[in-house]
Coordinates of C-alpha atoms and ligand atoms in Angstrom, one line a residue:
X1 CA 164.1 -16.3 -86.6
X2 CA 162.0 -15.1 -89.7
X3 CA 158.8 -16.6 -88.8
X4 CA 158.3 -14.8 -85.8
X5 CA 155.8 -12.4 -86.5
X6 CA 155.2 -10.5 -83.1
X7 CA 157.1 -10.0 -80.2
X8 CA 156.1 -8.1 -77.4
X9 CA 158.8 -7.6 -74.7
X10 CA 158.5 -6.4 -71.0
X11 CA 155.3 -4.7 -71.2
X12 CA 153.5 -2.8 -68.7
X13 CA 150.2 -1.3 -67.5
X14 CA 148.7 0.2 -64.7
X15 CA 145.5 1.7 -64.1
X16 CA 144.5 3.4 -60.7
X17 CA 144.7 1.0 -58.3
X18 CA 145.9 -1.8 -60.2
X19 CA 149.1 -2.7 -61.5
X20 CA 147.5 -4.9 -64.5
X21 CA 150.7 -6.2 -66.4
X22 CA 154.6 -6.6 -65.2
X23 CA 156.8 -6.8 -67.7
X24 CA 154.8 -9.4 -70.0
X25 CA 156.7 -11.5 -72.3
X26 CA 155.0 -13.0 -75.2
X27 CA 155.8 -14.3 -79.1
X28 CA 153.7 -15.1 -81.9
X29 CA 154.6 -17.0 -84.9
X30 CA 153.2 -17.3 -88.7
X31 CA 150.8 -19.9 -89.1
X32 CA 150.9 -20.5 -85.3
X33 CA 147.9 -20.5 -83.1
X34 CA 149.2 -19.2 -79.4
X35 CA 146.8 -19.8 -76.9
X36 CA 146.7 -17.5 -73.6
X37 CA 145.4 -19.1 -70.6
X38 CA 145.6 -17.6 -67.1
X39 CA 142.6 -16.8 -64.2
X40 CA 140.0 -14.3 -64.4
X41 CA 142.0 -10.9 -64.2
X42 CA 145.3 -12.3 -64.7
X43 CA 145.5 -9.4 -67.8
X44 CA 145.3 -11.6 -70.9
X45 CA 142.6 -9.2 -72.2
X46 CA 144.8 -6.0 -71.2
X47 CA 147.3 -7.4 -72.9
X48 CA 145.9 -7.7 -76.2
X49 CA 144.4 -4.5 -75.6
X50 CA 147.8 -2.7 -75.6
X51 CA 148.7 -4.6 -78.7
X52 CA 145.3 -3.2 -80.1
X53 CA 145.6 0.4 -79.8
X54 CA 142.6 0.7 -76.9
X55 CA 145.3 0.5 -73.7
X56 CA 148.6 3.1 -73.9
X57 CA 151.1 1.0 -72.7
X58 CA 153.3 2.1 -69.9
X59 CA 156.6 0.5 -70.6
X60 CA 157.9 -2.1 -72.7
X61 CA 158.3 -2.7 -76.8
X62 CA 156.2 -4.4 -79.8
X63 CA 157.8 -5.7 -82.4
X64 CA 156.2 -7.2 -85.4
X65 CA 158.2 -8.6 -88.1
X66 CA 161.2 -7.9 -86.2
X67 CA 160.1 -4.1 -86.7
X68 CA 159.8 -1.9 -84.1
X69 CA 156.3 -0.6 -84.3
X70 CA 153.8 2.1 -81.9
X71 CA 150.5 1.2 -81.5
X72 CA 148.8 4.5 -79.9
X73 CA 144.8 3.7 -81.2
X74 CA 142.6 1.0 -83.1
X75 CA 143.5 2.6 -86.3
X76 CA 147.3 2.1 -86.0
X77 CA 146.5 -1.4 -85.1
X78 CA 144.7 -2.0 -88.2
X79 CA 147.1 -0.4 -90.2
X80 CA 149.5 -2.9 -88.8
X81 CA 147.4 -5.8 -89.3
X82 CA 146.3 -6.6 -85.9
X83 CA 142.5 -7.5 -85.9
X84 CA 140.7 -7.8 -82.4
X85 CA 137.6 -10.4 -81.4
X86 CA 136.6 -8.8 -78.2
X87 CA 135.7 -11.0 -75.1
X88 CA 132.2 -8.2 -74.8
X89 CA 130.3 -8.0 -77.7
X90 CA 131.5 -4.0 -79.1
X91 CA 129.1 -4.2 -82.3
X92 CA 126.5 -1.2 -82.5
X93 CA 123.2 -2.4 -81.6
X94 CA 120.9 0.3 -84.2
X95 CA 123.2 -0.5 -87.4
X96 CA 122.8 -2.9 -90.0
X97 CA 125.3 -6.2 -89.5
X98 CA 126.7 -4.8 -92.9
X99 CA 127.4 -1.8 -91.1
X100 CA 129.0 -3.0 -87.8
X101 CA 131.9 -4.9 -90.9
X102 CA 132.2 -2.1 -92.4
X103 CA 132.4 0.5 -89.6
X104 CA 135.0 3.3 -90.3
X105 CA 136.0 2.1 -93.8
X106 CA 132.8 2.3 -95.2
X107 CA 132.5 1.2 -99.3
X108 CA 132.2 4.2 -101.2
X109 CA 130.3 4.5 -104.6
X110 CA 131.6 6.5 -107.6
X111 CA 129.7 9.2 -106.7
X112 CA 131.4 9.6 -103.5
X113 CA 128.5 8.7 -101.1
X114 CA 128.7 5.2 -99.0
X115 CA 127.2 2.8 -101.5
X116 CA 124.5 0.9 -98.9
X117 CA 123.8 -1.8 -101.4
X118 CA 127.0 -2.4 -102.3
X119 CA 128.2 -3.0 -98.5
X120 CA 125.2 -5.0 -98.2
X121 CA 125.8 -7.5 -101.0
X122 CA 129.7 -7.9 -100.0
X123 CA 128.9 -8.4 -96.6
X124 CA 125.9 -10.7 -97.5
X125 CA 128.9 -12.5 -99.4
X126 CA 131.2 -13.3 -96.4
X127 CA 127.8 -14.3 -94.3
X128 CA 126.8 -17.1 -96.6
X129 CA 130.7 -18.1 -96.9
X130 CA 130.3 -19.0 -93.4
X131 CA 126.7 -20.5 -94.1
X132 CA 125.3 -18.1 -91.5
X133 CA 121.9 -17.6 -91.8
X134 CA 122.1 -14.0 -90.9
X135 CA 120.5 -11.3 -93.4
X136 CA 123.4 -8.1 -94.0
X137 CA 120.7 -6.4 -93.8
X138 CA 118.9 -6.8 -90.6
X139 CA 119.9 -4.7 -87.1
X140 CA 122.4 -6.4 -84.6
X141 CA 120.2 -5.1 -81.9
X142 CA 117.1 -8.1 -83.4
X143 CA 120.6 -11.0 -83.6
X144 CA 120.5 -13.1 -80.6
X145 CA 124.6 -13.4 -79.0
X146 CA 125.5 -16.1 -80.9
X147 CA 124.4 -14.3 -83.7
X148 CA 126.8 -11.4 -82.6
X149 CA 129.8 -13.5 -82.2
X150 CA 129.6 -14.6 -85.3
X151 CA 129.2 -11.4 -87.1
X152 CA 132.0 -10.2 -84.7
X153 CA 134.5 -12.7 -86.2
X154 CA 133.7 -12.6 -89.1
X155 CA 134.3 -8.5 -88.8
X156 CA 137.9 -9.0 -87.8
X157 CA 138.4 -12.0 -90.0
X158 CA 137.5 -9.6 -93.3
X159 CA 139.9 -7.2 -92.6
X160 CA 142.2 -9.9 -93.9
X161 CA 144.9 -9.1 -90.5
X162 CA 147.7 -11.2 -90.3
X163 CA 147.7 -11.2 -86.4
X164 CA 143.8 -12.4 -85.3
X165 CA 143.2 -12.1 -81.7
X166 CA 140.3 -14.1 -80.2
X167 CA 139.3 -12.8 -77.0
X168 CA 136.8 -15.6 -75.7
X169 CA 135.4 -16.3 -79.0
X170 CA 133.6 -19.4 -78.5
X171 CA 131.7 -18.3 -74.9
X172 CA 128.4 -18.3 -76.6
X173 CA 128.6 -20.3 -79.8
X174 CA 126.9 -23.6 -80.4
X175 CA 129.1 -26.6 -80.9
X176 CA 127.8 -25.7 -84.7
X177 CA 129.2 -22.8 -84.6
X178 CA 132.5 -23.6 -83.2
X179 CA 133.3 -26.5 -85.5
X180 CA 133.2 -23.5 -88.0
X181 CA 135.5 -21.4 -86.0
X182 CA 137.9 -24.0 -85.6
X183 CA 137.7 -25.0 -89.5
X184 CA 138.7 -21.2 -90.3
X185 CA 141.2 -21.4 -88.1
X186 CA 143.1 -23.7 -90.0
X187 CA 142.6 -22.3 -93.0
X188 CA 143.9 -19.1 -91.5
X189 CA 146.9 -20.6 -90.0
X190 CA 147.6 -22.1 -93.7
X191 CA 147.9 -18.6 -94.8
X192 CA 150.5 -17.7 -92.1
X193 CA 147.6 -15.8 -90.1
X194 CA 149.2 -15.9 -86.5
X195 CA 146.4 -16.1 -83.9
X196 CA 146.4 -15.3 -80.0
X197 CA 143.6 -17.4 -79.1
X198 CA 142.1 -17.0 -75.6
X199 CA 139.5 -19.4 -73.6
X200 CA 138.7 -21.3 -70.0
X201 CA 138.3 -23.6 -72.3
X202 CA 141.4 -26.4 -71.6
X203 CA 140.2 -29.0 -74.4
X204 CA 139.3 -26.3 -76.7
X205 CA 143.4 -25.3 -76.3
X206 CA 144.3 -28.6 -76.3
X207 CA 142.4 -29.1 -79.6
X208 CA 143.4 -25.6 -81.5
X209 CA 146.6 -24.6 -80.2
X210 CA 150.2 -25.4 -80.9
X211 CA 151.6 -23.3 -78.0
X212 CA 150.3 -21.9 -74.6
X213 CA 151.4 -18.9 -72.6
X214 CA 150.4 -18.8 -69.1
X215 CA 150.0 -15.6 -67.1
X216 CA 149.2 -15.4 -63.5
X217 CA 148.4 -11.7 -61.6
X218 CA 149.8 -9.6 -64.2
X219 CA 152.8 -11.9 -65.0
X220 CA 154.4 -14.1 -67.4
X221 CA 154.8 -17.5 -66.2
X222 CA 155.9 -19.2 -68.7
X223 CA 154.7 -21.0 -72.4
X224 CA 155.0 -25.2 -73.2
X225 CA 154.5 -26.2 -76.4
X226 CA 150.7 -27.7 -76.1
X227 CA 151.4 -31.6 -77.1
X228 CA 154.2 -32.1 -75.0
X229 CA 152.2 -30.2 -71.5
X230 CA 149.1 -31.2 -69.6
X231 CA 145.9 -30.0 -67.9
X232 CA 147.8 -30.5 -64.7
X233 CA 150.7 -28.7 -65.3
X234 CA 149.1 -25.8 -66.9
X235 CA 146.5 -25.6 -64.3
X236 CA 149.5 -25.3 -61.2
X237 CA 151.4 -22.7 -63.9
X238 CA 147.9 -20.9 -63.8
X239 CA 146.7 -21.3 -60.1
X240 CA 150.0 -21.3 -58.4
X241 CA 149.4 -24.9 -56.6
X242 CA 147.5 -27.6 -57.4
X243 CA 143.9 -27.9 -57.2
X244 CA 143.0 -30.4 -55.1
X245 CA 139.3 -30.7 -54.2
X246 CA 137.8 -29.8 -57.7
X247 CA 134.4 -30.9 -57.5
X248 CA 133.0 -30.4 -54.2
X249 CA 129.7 -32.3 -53.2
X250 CA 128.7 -33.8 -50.1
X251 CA 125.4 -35.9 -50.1
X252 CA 122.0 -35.8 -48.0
X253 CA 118.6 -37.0 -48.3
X254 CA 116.4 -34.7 -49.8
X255 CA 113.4 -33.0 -48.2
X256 CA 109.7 -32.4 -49.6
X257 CA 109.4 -31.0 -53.0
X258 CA 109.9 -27.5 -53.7
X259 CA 109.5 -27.2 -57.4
X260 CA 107.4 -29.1 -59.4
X261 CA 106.2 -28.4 -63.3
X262 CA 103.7 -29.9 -65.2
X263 CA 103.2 -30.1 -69.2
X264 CA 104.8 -26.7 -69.8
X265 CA 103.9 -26.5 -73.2
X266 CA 105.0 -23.3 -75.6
X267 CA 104.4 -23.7 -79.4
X268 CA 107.4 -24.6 -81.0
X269 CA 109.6 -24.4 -78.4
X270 CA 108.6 -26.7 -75.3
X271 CA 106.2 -29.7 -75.0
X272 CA 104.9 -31.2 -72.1
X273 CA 107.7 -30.1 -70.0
X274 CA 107.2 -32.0 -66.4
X275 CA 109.7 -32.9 -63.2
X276 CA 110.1 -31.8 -59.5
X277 CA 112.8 -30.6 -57.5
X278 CA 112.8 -30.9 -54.1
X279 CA 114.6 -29.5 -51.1
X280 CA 118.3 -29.1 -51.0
X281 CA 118.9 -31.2 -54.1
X282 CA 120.9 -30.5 -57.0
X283 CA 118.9 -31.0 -60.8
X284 CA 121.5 -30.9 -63.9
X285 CA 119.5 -30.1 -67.1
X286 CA 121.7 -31.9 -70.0
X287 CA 121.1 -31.2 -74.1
X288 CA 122.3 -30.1 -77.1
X289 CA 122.3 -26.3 -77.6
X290 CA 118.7 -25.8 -78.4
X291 CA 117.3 -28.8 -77.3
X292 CA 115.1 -26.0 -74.8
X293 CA 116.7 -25.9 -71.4
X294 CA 117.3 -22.4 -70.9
X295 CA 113.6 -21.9 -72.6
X296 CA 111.8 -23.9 -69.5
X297 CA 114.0 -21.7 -66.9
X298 CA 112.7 -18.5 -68.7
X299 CA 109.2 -19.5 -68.5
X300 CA 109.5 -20.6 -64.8
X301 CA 111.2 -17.5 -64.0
X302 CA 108.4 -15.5 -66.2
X303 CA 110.8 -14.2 -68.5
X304 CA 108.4 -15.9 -71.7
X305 CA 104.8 -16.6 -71.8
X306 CA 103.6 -20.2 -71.6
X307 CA 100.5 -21.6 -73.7
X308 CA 99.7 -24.0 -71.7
X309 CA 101.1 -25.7 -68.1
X310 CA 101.0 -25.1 -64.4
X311 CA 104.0 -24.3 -61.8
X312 CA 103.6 -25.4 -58.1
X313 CA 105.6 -24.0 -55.2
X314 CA 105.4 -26.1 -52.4
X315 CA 102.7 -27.9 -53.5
X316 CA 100.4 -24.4 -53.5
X317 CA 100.0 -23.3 -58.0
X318 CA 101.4 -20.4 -58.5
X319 CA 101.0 -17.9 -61.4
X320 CA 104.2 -16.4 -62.8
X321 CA 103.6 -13.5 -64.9
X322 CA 107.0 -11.7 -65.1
X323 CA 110.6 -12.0 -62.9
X324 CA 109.2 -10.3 -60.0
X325 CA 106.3 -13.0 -59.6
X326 CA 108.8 -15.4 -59.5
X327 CA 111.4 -13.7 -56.8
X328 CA 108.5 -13.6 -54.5
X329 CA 108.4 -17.4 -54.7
X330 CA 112.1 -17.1 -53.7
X331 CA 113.1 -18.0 -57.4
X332 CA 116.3 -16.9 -58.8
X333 CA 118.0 -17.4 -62.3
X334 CA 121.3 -16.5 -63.2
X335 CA 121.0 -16.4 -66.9
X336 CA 123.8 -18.1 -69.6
X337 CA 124.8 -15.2 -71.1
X338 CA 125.5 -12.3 -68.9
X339 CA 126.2 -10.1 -72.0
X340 CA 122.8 -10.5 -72.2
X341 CA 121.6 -9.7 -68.9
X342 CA 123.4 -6.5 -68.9
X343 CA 125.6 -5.6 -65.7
X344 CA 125.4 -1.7 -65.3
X345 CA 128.6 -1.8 -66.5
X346 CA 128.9 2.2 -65.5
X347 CA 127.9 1.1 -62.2
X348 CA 130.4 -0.5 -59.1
X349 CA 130.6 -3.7 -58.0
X350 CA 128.7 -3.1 -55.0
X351 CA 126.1 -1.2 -56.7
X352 CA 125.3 -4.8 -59.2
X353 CA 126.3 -7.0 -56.7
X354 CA 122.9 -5.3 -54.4
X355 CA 120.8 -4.3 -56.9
X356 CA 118.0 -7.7 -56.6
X357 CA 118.4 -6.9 -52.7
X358 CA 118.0 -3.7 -52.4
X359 CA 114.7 -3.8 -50.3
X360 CA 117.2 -5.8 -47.5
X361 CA 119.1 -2.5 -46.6
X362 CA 116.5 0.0 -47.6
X363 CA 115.4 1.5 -44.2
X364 CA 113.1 4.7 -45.3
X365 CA 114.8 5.1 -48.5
X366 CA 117.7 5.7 -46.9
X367 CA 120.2 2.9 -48.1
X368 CA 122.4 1.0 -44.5
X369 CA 125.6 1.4 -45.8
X370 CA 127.0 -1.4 -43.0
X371 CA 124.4 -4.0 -44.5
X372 CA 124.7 -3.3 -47.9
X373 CA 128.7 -3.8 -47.3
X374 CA 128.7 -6.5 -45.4
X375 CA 126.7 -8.8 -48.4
X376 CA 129.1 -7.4 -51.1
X377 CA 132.0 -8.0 -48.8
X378 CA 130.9 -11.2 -48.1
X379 CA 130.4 -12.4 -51.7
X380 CA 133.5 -10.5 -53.0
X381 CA 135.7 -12.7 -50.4
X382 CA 133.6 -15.8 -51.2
X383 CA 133.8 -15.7 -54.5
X384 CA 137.2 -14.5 -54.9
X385 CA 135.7 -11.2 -57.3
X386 CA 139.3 -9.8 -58.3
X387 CA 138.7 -6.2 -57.9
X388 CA 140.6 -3.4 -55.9
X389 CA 137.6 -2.0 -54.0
X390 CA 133.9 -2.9 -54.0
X391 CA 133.6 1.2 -55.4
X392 CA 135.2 -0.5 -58.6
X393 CA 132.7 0.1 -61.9
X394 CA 131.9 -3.3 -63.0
X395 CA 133.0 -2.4 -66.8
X396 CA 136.9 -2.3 -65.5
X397 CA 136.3 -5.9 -63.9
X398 CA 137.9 -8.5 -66.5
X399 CA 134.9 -10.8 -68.1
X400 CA 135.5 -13.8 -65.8
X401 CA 134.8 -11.3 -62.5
X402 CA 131.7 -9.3 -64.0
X403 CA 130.6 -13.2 -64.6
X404 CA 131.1 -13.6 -61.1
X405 CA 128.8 -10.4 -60.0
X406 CA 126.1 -11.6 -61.8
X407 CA 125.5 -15.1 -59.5
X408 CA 126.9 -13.0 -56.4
X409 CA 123.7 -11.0 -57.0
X410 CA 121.8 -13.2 -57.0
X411 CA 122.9 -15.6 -54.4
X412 CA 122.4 -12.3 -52.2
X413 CA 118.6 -12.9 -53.0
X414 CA 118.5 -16.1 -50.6
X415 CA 117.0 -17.9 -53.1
X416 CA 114.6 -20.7 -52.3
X417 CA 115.4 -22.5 -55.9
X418 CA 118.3 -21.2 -57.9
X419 CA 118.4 -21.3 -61.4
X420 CA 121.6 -21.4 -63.0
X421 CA 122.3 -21.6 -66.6
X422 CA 125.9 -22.5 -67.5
X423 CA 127.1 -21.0 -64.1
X424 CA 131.1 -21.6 -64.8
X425 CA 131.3 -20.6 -68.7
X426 CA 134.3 -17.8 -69.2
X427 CA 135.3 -18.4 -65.5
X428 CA 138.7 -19.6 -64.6
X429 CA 138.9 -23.3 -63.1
X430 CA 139.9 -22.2 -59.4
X431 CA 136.6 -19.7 -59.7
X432 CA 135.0 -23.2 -61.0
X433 CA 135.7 -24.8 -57.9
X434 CA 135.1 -21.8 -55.8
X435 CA 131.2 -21.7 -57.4
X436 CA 130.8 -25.8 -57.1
X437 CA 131.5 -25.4 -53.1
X438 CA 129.4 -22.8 -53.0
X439 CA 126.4 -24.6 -54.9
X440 CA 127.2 -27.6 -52.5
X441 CA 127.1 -25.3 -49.2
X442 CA 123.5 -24.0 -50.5
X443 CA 121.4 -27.2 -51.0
X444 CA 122.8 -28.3 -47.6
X445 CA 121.5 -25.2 -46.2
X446 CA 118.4 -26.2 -47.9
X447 CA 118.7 -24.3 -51.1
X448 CA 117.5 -26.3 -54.8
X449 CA 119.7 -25.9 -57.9
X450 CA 118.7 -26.3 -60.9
X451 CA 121.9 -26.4 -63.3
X452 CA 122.0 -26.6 -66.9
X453 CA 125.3 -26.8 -68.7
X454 CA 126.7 -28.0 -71.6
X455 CA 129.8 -29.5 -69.7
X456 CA 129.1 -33.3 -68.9
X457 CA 131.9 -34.0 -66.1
X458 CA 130.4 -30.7 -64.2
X459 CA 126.6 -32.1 -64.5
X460 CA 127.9 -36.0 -63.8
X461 CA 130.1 -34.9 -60.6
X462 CA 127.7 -31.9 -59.5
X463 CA 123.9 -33.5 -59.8
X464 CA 122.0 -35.5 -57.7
X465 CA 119.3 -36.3 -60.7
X466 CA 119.9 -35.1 -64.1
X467 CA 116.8 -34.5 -66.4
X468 CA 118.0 -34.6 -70.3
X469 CA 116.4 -32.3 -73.0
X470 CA 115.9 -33.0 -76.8
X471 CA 113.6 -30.9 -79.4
X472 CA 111.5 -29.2 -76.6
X473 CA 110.6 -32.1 -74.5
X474 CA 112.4 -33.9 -71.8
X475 CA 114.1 -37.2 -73.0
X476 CA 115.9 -38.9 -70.1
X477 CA 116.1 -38.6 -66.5
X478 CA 118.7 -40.1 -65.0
X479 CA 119.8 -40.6 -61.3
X480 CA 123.6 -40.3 -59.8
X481 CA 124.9 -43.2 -59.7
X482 CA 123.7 -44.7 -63.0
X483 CA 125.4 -40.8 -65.0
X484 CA 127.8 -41.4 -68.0
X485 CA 128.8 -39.0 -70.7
X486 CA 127.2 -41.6 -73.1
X487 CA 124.2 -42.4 -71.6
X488 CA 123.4 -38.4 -71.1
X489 CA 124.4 -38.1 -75.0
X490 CA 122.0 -40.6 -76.1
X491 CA 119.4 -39.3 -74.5
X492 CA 120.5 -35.6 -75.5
X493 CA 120.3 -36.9 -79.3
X494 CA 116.6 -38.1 -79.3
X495 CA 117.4 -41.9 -78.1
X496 CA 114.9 -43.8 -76.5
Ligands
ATP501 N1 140.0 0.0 -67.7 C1 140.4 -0.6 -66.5 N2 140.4 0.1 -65.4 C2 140.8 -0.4 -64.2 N3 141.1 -1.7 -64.1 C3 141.1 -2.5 -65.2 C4 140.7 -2.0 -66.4 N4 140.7 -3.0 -67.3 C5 141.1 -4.1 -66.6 N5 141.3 -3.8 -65.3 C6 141.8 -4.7 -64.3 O1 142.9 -5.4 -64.8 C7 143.0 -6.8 -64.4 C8 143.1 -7.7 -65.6 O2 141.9 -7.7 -66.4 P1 141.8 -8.5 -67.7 O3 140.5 -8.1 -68.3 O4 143.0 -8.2 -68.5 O5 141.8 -10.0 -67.2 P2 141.6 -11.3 -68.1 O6 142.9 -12.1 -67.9 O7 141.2 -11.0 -69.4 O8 140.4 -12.1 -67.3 P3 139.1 -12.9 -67.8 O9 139.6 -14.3 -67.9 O10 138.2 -12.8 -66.6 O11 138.6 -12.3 -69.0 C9 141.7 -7.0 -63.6 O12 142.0 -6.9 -62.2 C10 140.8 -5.8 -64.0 O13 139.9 -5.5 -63.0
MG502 MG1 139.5 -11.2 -70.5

């Protein structure tokens, strides 16, 4: 049994309210890459928090090369060889990225003193090895997320660890990006680098990993060997039953347009950017990362400037100068990355899950407690947000859930057209489901979607009309009934 590499047996963890881990089995091997799949909350993050020195744990034993070990902070971790990718971004905004590597074991000169330049031109180094185009020496706080991610692994992967845990680590990198990722990978597992690799991501598993551990509320189902299990299986081990009903979407005829854009032009970024929506129907908005989707929704929601273009509400121009404009015209947008966005992490649930509505239950100032609980209970219930009270802060929500807070605030807006930009990344495939019958209850209620995402079978089995984006413009616009991955990928890649 020499090749096993960690072992952690019966561990458990509670924090107030919640009993987060019971008695959690899991086993790593050299050169293996372990994938950990379960639903939002289920603990995989927890877990590999307690192996990481930031979570005490309550009972239960690490072992790592058959060696009893203690891991009681970050520093003990390291020492041991355990390197963390976080599933939030945990890099300090007002450093350098050479900084953020070399945070706490700064390189020293021979005069004693943190040699800047030196840091610099070593961390420049490991950029380039990855053919990132990302200067050592600029500020996180100027790198856009992908950006981050990418310094963030690279961080944990120069610490040369021989257990590498990646929290999440694709969520918002390109396909670019994560062909990288995956290449490293197997150049670390060559080494005998054992990575815990966790993702919602099931073809990403099936693609990367040689085994897969599934936990379900805090428990240990059980682990298959990835070739020999399947998406089914897994999903039942995850869920608890089978998910029937995945995609839900019943169809009606659409009403008058709601929506409608004409040459949306920025410089460099969009060109002549026209379609309508109209009532109650679903758009999906396919392309490449890049190709300018999420760029059109922030100009429509006045998040950027526009050279050039007009934007008509129910037939009526409108001028959108900033976010506010554009939630008096009943427009919401739930944006890709809610990293970015920026819960109020310090805040509760209730608290985010309110905040765009607050003028609904603001009688004199003085805030109706029975209104403002009744939409956070509603949504929390809907939505299935895994949290012990609505008074929970947002920050102790695992990523999937605080994903979740983010549309449930604004669905609570009563949206006339909702914008939603890769709606189901990081989320768990029930809370998938859960969000698809959702979308389909709002445009029969008379709500318009517009969807973009980067995962063909949910724009194919979700859209009524699917517009396709390339360089800036729009390149295809197809109708249901005539979607196939290869037709949306041809247009995606500039065909004509
Ligand atoms: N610091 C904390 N205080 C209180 N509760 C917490 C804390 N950290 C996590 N939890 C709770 O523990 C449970 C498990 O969270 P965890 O982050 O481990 O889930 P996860 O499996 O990583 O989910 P996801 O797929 O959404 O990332 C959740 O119910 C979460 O709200
Ligand atoms: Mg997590």
């Amino acid at each position: 049994m020499d090749n096993i590499l960690l072992q952690m047996k019966n561990v458990n963890k509670q924090f107030p309210g919640v009993y987060v881990l019971k008695d959690v089995n899991f086993e790593l091997e050299k050169g293996e890459v372990h994938a950990l799949l379960g639903e939002n909350g289920a603990g995989k993050s927890t877990l590999m928090k307690v192996l990481g020195g930031i979570y005490s744990i309550d009972k239960g034993e690490i072992y790592i090369d058959g060696q009893r070990v203690e891991v009681k902070s970050v520093k003990d971790a390291q020492d041991l060889g355990i390197s963390i990718i976080h599933q939030e971004l945990v890099l300090v905004p007002y450093m350098t990225v050479a900084e953020n590597i070399y945070l706490g074991r700064e390189l020293v000169g021979a005069s004693g003193l943190v040699d800047k330049k030196a840091m610099i031109r070593e961390a420049q180094k490991l950029l380039d090895s990855f053919e990132l185009k990302i200067k050592a020496s600029s500020l996180v706080v100027g790198l856009t997320v992908a950006q981050q991610q990418m310094v963030e692994i690279i961080k944990a992967i120069s610490f040369n660890a021989k257990i590498l845990v990646m929290d999440e680590p694709t969520s918002s990198l390109t396909d670019k990006e994560v062909e990288f990722l995956f290449s490293t990978i197997v150049s670390l597992k060559r080494k005998g680098v054992g990575i815990v690799y966790i993702s919602h991501r099931m073809s990403e598993l099936s693609q990367i990993s040689d085994r897969i551990t599934v936990m379900r509320d805090g428990e240990y189902i059980g682990t298959k060997v990835t070739k020999s299990t399947t998406k089914d299986e897994l999903i039942s081990m995850m869920v608890g039953r089978e998910l029937t009903n995945y995609y839900t979407r019943t169809y009606n005829e659409p009403g008058e347009t709601i929506l409608e854009v004409k040459n949306l032009t920025r410089e460099g970024i969009l060109k002549d950017v026209s379609f309508k929506i109209k009532k109650g129907e679903i758009l999906g908005m396919a392309g490449l990362m890049g190709a300018g989707r999420s760029e059109v929704m922030r100009a429509i929601f006045g998040l950027d400037p526009i050279d050039s273009g007009e934007i008509f509400i129910e037939g009526k121009k409108v001028d959108i100068k900033d976010p506010n404009d554009a939630m008096r015209y009943g427009i919401a947008l739930v944006p890709e990355n809610r990293k970015e966005e920026g819960l109020f992490l310090i805040q509760s649930v209730k608290f985010n899950a309110t905040l765009k509505v607050l003028d609904k239950f603001m009688k004199f100032i003085k805030v109706d407690k029975k209104v403002e609980n009744d939409i956070v209970n509603k949504y929390v219930k809907e939505m299935s947000i895994k949290t012990p009270s609505t008074e929970q802060l947002v920050g102790n929500l695992s990523g999937g859930n605080q994903q979740k807070v983010v549309i449930a605030r604004w669905l609570a807006t009563n949206p006339k057209v909702l914008i939603l930009d890769e709606p189901t990344r990081g989320v768990d495939v029930a809370a998938k489901a859960e969000i698809y019958l959702i979308m389909n209850e709002l445009v029969n209620s008379g709500v318009s979607i517009i969807m973009i995402s980067s995962e063909l079978p949910e724009i194919i089995n979700m859209s009524d009309r699917v517009l396709v984006m390339c360089n800036g413009s729009i390149s295809g616009n197809l109708v249901r009934g005539e979607l196939t991955q290869e037709k949306i990928m041809h247009y995606a890649t500039g065909g004509m």
